[in-house]
PDB file of C-alpha atoms and ligand atoms in Angstrom:
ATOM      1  CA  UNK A   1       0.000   0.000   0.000  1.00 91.00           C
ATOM      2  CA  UNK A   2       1.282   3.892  -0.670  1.00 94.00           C
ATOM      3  CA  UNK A   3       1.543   6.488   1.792  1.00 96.00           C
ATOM      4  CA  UNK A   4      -1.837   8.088   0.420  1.00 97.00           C
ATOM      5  CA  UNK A   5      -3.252   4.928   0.190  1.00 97.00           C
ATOM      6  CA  UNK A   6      -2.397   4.164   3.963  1.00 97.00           C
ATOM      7  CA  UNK A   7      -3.552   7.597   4.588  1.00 98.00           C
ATOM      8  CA  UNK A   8      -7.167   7.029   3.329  1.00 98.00           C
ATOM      9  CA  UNK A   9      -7.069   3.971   5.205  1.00 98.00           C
ATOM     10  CA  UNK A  10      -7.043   5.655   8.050  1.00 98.00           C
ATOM     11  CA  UNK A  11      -9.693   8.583   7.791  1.00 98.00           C
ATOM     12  CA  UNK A  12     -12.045   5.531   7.187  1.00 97.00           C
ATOM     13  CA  UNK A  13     -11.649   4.124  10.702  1.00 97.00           C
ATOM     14  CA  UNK A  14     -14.198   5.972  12.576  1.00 97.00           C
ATOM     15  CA  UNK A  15     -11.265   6.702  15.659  1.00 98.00           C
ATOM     16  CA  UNK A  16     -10.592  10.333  15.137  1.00 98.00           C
ATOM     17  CA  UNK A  17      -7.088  11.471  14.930  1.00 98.00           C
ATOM     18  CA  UNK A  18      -4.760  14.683  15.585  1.00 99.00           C
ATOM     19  CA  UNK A  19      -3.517  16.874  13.142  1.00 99.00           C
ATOM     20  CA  UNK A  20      -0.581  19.235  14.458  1.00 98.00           C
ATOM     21  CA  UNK A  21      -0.200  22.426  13.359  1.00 98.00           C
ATOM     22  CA  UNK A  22       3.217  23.753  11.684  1.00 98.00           C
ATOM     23  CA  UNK A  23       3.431  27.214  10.659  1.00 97.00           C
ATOM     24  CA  UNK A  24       6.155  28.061   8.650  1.00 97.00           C
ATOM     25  CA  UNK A  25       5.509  31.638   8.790  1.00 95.00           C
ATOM     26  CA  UNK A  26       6.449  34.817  10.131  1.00 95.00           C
ATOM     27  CA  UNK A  27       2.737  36.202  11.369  1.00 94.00           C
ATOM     28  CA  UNK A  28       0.993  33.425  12.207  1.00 94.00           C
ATOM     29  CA  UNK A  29      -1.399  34.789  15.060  1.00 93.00           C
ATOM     30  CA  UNK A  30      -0.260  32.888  17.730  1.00 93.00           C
ATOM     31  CA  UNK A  31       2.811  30.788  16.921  1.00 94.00           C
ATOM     32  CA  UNK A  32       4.487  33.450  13.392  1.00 93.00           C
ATOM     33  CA  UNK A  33       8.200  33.406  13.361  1.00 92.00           C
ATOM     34  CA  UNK A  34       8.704  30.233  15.954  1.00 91.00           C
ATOM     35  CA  UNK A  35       9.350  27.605  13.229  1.00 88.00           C
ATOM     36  CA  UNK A  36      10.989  29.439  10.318  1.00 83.00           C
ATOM     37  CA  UNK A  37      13.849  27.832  10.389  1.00 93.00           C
ATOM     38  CA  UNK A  38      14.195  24.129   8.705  1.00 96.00           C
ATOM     39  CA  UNK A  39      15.777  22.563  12.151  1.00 96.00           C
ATOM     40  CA  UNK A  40      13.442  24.078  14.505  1.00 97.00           C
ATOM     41  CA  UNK A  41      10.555  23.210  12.223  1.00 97.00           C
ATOM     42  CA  UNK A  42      11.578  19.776  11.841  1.00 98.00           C
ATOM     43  CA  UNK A  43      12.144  19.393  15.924  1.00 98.00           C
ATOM     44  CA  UNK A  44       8.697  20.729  16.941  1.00 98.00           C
ATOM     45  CA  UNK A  45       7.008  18.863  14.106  1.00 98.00           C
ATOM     46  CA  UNK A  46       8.482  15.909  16.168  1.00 98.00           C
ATOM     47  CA  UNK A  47       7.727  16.728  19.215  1.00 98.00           C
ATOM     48  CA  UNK A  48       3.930  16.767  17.685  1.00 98.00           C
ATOM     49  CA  UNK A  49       4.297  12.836  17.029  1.00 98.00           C
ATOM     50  CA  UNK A  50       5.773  12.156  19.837  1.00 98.00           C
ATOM     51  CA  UNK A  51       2.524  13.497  21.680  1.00 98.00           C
ATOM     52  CA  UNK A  52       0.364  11.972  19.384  1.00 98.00           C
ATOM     53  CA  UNK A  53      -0.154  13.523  15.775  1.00 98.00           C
ATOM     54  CA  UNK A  54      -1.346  11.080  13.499  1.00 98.00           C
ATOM     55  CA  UNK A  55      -0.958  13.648  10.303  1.00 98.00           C
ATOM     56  CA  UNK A  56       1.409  17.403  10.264  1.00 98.00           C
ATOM     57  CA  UNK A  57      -0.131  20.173   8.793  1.00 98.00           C
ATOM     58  CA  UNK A  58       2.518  22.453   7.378  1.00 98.00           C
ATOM     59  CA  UNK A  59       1.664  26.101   5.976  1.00 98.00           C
ATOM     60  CA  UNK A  60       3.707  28.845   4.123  1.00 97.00           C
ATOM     61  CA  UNK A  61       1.082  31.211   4.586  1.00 97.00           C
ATOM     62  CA  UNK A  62      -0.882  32.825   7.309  1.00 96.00           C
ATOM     63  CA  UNK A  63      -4.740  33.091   6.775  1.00 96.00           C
ATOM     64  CA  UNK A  64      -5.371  35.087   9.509  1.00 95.00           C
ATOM     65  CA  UNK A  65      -7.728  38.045   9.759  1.00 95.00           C
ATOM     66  CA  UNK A  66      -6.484  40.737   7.190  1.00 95.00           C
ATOM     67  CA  UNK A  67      -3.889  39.253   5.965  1.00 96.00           C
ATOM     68  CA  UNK A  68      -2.259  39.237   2.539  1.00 95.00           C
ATOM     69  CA  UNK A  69      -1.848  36.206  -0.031  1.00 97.00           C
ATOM     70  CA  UNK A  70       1.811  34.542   0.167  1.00 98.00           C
ATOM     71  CA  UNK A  71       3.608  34.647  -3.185  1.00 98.00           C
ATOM     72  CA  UNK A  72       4.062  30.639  -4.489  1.00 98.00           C
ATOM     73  CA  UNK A  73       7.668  31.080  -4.522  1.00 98.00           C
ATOM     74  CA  UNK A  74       7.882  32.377  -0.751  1.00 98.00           C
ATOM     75  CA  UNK A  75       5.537  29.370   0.166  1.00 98.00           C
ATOM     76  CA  UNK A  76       7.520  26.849  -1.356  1.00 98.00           C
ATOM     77  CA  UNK A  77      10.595  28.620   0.247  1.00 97.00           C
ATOM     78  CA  UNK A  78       9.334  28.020   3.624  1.00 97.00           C
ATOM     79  CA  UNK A  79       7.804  24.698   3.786  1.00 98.00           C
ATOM     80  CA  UNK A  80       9.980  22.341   1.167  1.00 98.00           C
ATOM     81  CA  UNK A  81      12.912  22.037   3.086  1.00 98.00           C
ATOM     82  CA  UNK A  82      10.837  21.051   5.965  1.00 98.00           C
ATOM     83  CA  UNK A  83       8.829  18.442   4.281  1.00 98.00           C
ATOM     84  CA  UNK A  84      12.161  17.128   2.776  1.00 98.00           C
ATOM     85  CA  UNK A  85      13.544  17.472   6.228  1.00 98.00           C
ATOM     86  CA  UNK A  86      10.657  15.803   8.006  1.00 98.00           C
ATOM     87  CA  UNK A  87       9.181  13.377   5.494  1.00 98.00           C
ATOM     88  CA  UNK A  88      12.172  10.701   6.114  1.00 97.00           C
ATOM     89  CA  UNK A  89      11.975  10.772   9.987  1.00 97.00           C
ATOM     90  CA  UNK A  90       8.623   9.984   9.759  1.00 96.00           C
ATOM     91  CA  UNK A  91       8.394   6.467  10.650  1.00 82.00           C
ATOM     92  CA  UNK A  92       5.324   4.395  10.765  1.00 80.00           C
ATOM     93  CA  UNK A  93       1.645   5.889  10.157  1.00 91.00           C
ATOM     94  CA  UNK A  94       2.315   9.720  10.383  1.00 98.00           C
ATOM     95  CA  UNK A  95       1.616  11.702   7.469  1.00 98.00           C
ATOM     96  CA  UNK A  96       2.177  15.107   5.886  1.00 98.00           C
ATOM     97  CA  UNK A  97      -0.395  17.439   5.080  1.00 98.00           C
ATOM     98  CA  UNK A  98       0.032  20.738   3.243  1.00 98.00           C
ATOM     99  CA  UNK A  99      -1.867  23.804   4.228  1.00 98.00           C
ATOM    100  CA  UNK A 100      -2.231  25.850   0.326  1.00 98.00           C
ATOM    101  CA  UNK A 101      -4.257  26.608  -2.064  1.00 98.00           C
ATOM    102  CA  UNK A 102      -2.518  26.519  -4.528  1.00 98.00           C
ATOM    103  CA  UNK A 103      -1.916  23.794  -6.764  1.00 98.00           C
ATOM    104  CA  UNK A 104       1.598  24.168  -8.185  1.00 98.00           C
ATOM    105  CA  UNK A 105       2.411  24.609  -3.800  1.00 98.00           C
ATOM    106  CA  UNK A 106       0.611  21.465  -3.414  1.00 98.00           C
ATOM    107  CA  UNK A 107       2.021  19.731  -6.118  1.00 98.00           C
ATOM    108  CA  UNK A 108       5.581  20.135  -4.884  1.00 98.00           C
ATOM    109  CA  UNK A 109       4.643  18.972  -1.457  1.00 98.00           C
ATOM    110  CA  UNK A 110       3.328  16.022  -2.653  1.00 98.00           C
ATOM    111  CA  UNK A 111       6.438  14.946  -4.494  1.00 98.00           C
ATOM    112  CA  UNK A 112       8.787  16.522  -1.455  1.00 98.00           C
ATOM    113  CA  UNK A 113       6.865  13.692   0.507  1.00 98.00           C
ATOM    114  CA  UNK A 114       3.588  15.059   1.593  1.00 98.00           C
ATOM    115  CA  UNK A 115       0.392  13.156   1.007  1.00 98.00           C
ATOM    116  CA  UNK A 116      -2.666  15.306   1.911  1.00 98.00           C
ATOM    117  CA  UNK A 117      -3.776  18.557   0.954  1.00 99.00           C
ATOM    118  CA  UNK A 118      -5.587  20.969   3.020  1.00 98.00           C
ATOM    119  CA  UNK A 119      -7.417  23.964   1.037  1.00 98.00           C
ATOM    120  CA  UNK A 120      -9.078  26.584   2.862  1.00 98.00           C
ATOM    121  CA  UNK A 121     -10.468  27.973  -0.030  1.00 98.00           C
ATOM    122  CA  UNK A 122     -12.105  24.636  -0.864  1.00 98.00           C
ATOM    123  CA  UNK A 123     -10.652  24.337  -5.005  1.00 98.00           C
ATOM    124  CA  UNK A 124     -12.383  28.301  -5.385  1.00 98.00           C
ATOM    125  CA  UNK A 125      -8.508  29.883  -5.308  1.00 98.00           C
ATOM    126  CA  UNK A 126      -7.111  27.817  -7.332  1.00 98.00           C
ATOM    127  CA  UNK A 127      -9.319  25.426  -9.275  1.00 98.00           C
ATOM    128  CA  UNK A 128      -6.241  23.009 -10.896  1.00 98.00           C
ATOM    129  CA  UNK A 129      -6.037  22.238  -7.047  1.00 98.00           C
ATOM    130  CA  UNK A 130      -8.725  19.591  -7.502  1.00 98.00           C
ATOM    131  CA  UNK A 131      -7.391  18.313 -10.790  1.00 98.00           C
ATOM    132  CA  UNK A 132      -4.069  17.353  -8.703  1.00 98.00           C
ATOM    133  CA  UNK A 133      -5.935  15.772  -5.990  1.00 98.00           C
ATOM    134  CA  UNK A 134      -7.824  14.107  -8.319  1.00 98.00           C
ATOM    135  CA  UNK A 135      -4.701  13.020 -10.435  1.00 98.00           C
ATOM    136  CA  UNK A 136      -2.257  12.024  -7.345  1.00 98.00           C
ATOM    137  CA  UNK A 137      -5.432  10.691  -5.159  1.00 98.00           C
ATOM    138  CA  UNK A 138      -4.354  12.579  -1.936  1.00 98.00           C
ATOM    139  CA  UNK A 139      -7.072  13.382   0.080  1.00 98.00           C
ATOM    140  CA  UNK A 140      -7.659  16.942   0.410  1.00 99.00           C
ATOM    141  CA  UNK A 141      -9.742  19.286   3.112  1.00 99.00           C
ATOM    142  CA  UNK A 142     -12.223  21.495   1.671  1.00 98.00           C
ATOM    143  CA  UNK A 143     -13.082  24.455   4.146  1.00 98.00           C
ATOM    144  CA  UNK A 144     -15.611  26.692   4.211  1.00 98.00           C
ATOM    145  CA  UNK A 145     -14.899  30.516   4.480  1.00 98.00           C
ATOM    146  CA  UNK A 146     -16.846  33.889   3.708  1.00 96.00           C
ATOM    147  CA  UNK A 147     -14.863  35.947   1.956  1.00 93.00           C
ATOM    148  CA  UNK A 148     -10.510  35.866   1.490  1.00 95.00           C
ATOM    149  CA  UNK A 149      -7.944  36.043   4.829  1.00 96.00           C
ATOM    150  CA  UNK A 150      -8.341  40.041   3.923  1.00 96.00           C
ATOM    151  CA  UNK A 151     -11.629  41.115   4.213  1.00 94.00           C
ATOM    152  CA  UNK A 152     -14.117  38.042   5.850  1.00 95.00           C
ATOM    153  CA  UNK A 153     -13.950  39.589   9.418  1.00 93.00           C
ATOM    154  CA  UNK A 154     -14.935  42.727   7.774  1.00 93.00           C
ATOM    155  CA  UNK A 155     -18.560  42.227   7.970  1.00 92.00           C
ATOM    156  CA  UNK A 156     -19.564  38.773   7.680  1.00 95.00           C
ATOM    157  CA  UNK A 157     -23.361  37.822   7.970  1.00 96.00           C
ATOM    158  CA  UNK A 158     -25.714  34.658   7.690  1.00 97.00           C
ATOM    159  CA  UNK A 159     -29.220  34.073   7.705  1.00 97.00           C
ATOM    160  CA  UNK A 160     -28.873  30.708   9.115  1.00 98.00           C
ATOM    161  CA  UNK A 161     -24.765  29.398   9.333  1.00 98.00           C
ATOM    162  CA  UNK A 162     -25.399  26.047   9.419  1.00 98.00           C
ATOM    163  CA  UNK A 163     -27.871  25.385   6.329  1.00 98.00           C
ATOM    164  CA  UNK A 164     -25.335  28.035   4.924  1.00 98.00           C
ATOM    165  CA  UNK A 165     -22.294  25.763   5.662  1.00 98.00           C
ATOM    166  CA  UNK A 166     -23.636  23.067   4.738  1.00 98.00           C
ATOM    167  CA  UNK A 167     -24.909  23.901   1.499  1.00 98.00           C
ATOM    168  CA  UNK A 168     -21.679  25.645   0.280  1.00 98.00           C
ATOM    169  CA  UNK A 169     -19.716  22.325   1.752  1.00 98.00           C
ATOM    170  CA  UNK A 170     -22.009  19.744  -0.535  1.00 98.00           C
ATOM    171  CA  UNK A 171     -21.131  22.305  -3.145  1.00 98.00           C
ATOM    172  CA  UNK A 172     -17.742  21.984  -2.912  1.00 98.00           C
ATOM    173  CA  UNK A 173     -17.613  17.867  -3.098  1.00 98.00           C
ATOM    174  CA  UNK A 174     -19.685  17.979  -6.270  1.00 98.00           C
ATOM    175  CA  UNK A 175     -17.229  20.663  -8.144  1.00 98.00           C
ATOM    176  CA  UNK A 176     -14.294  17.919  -6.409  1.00 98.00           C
ATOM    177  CA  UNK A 177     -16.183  15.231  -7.504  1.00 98.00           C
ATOM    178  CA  UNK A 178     -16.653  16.450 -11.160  1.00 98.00           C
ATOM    179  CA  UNK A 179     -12.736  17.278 -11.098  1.00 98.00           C
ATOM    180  CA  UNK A 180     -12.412  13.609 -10.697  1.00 98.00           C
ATOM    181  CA  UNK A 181     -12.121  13.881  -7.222  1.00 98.00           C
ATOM    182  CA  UNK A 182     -13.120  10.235  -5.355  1.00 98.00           C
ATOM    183  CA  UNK A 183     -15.142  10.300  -2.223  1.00 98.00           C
ATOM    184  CA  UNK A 184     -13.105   8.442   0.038  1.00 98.00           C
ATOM    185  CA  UNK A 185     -10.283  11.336  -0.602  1.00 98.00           C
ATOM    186  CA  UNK A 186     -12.966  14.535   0.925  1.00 98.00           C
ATOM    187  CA  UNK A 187     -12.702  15.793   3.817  1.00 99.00           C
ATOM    188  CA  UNK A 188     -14.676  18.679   4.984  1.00 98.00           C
ATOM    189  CA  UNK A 189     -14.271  21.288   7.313  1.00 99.00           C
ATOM    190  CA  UNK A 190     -16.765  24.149   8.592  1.00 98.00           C
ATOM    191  CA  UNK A 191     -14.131  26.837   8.714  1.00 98.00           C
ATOM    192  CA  UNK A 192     -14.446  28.159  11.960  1.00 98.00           C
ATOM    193  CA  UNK A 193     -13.068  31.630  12.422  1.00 97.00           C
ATOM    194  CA  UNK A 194     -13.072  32.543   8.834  1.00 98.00           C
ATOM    195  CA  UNK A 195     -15.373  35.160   8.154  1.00 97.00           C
ATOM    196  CA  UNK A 196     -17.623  33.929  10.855  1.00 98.00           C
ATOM    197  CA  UNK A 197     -19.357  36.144  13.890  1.00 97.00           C
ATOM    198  CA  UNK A 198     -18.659  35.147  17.652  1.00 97.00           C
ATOM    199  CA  UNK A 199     -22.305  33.450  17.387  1.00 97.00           C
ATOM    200  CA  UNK A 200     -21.582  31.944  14.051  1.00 98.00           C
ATOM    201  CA  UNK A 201     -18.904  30.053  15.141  1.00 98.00           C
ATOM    202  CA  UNK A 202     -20.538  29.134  18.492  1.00 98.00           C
ATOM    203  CA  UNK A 203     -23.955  27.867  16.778  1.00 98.00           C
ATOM    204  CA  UNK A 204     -21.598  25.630  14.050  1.00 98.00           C
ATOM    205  CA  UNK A 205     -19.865  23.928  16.869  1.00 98.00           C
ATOM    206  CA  UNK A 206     -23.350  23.336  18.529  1.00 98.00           C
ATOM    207  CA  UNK A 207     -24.096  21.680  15.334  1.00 98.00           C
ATOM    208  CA  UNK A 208     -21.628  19.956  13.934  1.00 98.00           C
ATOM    209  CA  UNK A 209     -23.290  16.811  13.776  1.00 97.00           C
ATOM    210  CA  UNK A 210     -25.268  18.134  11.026  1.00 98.00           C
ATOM    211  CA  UNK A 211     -21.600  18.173   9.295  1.00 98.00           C
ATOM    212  CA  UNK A 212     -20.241  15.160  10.436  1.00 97.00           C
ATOM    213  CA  UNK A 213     -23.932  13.720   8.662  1.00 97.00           C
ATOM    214  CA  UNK A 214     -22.800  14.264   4.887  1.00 97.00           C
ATOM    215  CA  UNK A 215     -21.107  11.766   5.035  1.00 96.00           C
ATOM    216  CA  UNK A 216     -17.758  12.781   4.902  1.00 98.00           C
ATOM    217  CA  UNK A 217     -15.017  12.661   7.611  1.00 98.00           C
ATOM    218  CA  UNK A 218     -14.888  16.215   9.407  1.00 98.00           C
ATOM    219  CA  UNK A 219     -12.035  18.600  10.236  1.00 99.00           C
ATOM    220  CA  UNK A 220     -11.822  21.083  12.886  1.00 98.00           C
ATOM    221  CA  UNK A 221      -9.639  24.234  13.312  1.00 98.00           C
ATOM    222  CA  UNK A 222     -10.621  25.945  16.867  1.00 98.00           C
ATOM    223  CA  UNK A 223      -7.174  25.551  18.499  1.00 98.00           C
ATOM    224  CA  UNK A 224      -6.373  28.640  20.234  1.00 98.00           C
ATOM    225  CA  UNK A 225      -8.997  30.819  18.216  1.00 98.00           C
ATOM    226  CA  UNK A 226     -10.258  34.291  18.373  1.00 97.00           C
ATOM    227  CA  UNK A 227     -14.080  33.808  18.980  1.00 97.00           C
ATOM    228  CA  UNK A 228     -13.239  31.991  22.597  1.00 98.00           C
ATOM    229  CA  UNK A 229     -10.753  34.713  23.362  1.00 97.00           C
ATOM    230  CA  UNK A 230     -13.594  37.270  22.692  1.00 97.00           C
ATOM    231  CA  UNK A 231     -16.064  35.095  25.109  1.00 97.00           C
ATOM    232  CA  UNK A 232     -13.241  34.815  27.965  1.00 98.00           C
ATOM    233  CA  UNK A 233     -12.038  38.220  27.308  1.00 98.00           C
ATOM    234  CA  UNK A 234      -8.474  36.791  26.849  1.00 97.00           C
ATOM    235  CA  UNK A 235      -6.045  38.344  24.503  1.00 97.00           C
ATOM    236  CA  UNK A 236      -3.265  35.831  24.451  1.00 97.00           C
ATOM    237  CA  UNK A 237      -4.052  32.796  22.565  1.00 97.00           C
ATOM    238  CA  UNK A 238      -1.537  30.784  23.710  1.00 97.00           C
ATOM    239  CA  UNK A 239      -3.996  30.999  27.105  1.00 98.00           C
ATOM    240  CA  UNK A 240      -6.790  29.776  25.333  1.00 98.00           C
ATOM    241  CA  UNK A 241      -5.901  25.503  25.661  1.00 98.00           C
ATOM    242  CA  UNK A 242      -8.537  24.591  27.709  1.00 98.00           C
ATOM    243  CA  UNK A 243     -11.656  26.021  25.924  1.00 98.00           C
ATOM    244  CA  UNK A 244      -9.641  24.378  23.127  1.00 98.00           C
ATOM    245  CA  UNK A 245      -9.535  21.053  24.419  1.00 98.00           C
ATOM    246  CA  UNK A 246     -13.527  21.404  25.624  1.00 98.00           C
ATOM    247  CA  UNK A 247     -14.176  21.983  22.058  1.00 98.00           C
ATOM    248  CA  UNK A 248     -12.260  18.966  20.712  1.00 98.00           C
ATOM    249  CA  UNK A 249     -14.107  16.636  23.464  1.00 98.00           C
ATOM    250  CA  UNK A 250     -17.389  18.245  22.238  1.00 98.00           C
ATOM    251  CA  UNK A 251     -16.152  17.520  18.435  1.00 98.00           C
ATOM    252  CA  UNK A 252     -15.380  13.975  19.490  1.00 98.00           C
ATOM    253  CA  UNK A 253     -18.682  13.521  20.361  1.00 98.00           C
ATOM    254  CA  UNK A 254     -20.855  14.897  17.232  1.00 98.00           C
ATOM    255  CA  UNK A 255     -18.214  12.862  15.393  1.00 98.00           C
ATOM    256  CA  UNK A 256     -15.664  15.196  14.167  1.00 98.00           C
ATOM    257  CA  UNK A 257     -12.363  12.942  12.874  1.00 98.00           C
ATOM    258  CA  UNK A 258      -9.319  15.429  12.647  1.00 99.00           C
ATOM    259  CA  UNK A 259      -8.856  17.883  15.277  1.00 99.00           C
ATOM    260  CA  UNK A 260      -6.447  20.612  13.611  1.00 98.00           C
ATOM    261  CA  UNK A 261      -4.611  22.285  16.891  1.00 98.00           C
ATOM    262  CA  UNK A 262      -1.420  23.911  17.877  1.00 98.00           C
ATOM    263  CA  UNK A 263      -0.955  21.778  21.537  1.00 98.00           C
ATOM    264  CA  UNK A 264      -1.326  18.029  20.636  1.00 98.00           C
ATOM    265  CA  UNK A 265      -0.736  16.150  23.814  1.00 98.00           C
ATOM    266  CA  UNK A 266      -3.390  17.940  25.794  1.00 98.00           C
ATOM    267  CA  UNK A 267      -5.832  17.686  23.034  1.00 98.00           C
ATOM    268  CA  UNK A 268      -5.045  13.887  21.856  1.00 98.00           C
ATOM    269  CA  UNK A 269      -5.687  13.183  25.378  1.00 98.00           C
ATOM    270  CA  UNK A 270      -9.160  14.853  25.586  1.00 98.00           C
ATOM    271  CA  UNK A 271      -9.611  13.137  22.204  1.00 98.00           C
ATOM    272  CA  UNK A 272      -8.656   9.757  23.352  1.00 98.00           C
ATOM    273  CA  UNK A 273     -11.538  10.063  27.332  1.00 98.00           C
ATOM    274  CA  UNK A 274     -14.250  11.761  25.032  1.00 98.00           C
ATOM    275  CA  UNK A 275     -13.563   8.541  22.414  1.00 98.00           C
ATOM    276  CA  UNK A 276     -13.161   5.949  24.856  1.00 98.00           C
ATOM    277  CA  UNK A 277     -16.653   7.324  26.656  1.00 98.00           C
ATOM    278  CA  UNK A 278     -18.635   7.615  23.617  1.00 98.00           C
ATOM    279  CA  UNK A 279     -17.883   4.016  22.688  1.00 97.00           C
ATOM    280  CA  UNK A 280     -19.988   2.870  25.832  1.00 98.00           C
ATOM    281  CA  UNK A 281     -22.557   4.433  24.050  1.00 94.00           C
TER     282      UNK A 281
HETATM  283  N1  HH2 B 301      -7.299  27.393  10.436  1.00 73.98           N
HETATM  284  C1  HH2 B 301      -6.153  28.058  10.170  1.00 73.98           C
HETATM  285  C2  HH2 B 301      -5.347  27.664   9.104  1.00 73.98           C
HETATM  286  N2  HH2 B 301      -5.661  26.598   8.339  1.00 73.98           N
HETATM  287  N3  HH2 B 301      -7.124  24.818   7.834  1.00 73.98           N
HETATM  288  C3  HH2 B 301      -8.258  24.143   8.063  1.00 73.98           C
HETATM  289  N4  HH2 B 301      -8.579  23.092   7.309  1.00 73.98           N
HETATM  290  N5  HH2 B 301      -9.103  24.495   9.078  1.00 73.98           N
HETATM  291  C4  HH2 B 301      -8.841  25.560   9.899  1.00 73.98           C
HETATM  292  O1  HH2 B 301      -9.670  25.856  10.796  1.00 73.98           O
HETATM  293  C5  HH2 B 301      -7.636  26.309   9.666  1.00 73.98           C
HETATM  294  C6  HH2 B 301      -6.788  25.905   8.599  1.00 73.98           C
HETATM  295  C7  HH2 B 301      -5.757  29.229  10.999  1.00 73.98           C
HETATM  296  O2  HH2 B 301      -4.965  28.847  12.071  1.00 73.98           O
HETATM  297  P1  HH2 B 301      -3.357  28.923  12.131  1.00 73.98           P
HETATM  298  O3  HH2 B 301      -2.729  28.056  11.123  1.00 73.98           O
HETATM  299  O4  HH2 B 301      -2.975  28.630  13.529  1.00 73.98           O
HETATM  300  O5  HH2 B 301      -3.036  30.447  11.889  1.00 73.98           O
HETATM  301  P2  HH2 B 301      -2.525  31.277  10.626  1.00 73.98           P
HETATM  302  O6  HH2 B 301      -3.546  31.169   9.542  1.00 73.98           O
HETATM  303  O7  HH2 B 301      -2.395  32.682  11.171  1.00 73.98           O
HETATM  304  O8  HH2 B 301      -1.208  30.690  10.200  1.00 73.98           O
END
């Protein structure tokens, strides 16, 4: 069996997994500038497995609030040397995601040694994106978001965020699926924090069972974000682990399958109680 193949193996066990984050970036909004360079990079993505990451997420790009598109170049800059870095040290069933969307990005990961793509703008930046998944049969994330990095906390509005979500997310599959995307190779992800309201985000993660109903396995990126910050009138995400962990325990149990998070040990372990009670179920 290949990598990708071992890969999809594994988002079909219903056990959900941890994905850690790496941001090779300088502004990330809570971790920019720690892992620019190649060795430290490589060391924390380590670190991650050793506390239980089942995949590595690594990024060129911020997406925060406001900020600008990365140049392809600068992306591949960053995060090749640390795939090529990481991807041999990578020993048994840990795998490499890439966090772009774009497709000539993505491609080079995958040969550098990743096997999974993760595109927060779900194929809608960069359309050949789909074409490669569908080509190399990675799996890839498609995320929902109003709006680009820049402007979606400008004003972002819903008459009802779930039906919303969930609409734009079936939409997404079927434009994968007509790329030649397969189903086992989807995974959605409701995109919380981008271009979303405090309630937004709050009513989404009340409901993501609706989500985790499609059909396809679920991803979710709360770790350390904004919207609990705002509700615990904490600046400092780096303080914001608990209400991070709640949510993956609460994800756990609607039947989320990747928890995308910055502080893997705390969170695999919430992961691993919330799993072990819901089986009793
Ligand atoms: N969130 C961020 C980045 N990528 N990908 C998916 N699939 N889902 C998410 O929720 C998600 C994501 C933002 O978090 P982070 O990488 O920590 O920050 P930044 O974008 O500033 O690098």
């Amino acid at each position: 069996m290949s990598k990708i193949e071992r890969l999809i193996a594994r988002l079909k066990e219903p056990r959900p997994l941890i994905m850690g984050i790496l941001n090779v970036t300088p502004d990330s909004f809570s971790d920019g500038g720690e892992f620019l360079e190649v060795e430290r990079a490589v060391a924390h993505a380590l670190r991650m497995v050793e506390e239980g990451a089942e995949i590595i997420d690594i990024g060129g790009e911020s997406t925060r609030p406001g900020s600008d598109p990365v140049p392809e170049e600068e992306q591949l800059r960053r995060i090749l040397p640390v795939i090529r870095a990481l991807a041999p040290e990578l020993k048994g069933e840990v795998f490499i995601s890439v966090d772009t969307s774009r497709s000539r990005v993505a491609r080079a990961a995958l040969e550098a040694g990743a096997s999974m793509i993760n595109d927060v703008f779900a194929g809608r930046d960069d359309p050949e994106i789909l074409k490669l998944a569908a080509e190399s049969g990675a799996p890839i994330v498609l995320m929902h978001m109003q709006g680009t990095p820049k402007t979606m906390q400008e004003s972002p509005f819903y008459h009802d965020v779930v039906a919303e979500v969930e609409a734009f997310l079936k939409e997404r599959t079927e434009a994968a699926r007509r790329a030649g995307v397969r189903e086992k190779q989807i995974v959605i992800d409701p995109g919380i924090g981008f271009g979303k309201r405090r309630e937004d985000n709050l009513k989404l993660l009340a409901h993501l069972d609706r989500l985790t109903r499609l059909g396809y396995p679920v991803l979710l990126g709360t770790s350390r974000k904004r919207f609990m910050g705002a509700l615990l009138e904490e600046s400092d995400p780096k303080r914001l682990l608990a209400p991070t962990v709640a949510t993956t325990a609460l994800g756990v149990w609607q039947g989320v399958r990747i928890f995308r998070v910055h502080d893997v040990r705390p969170n695999r372990q919430a992961l691993q109680v919330a799993w072990a009670i819901l089986e009793q179920r």
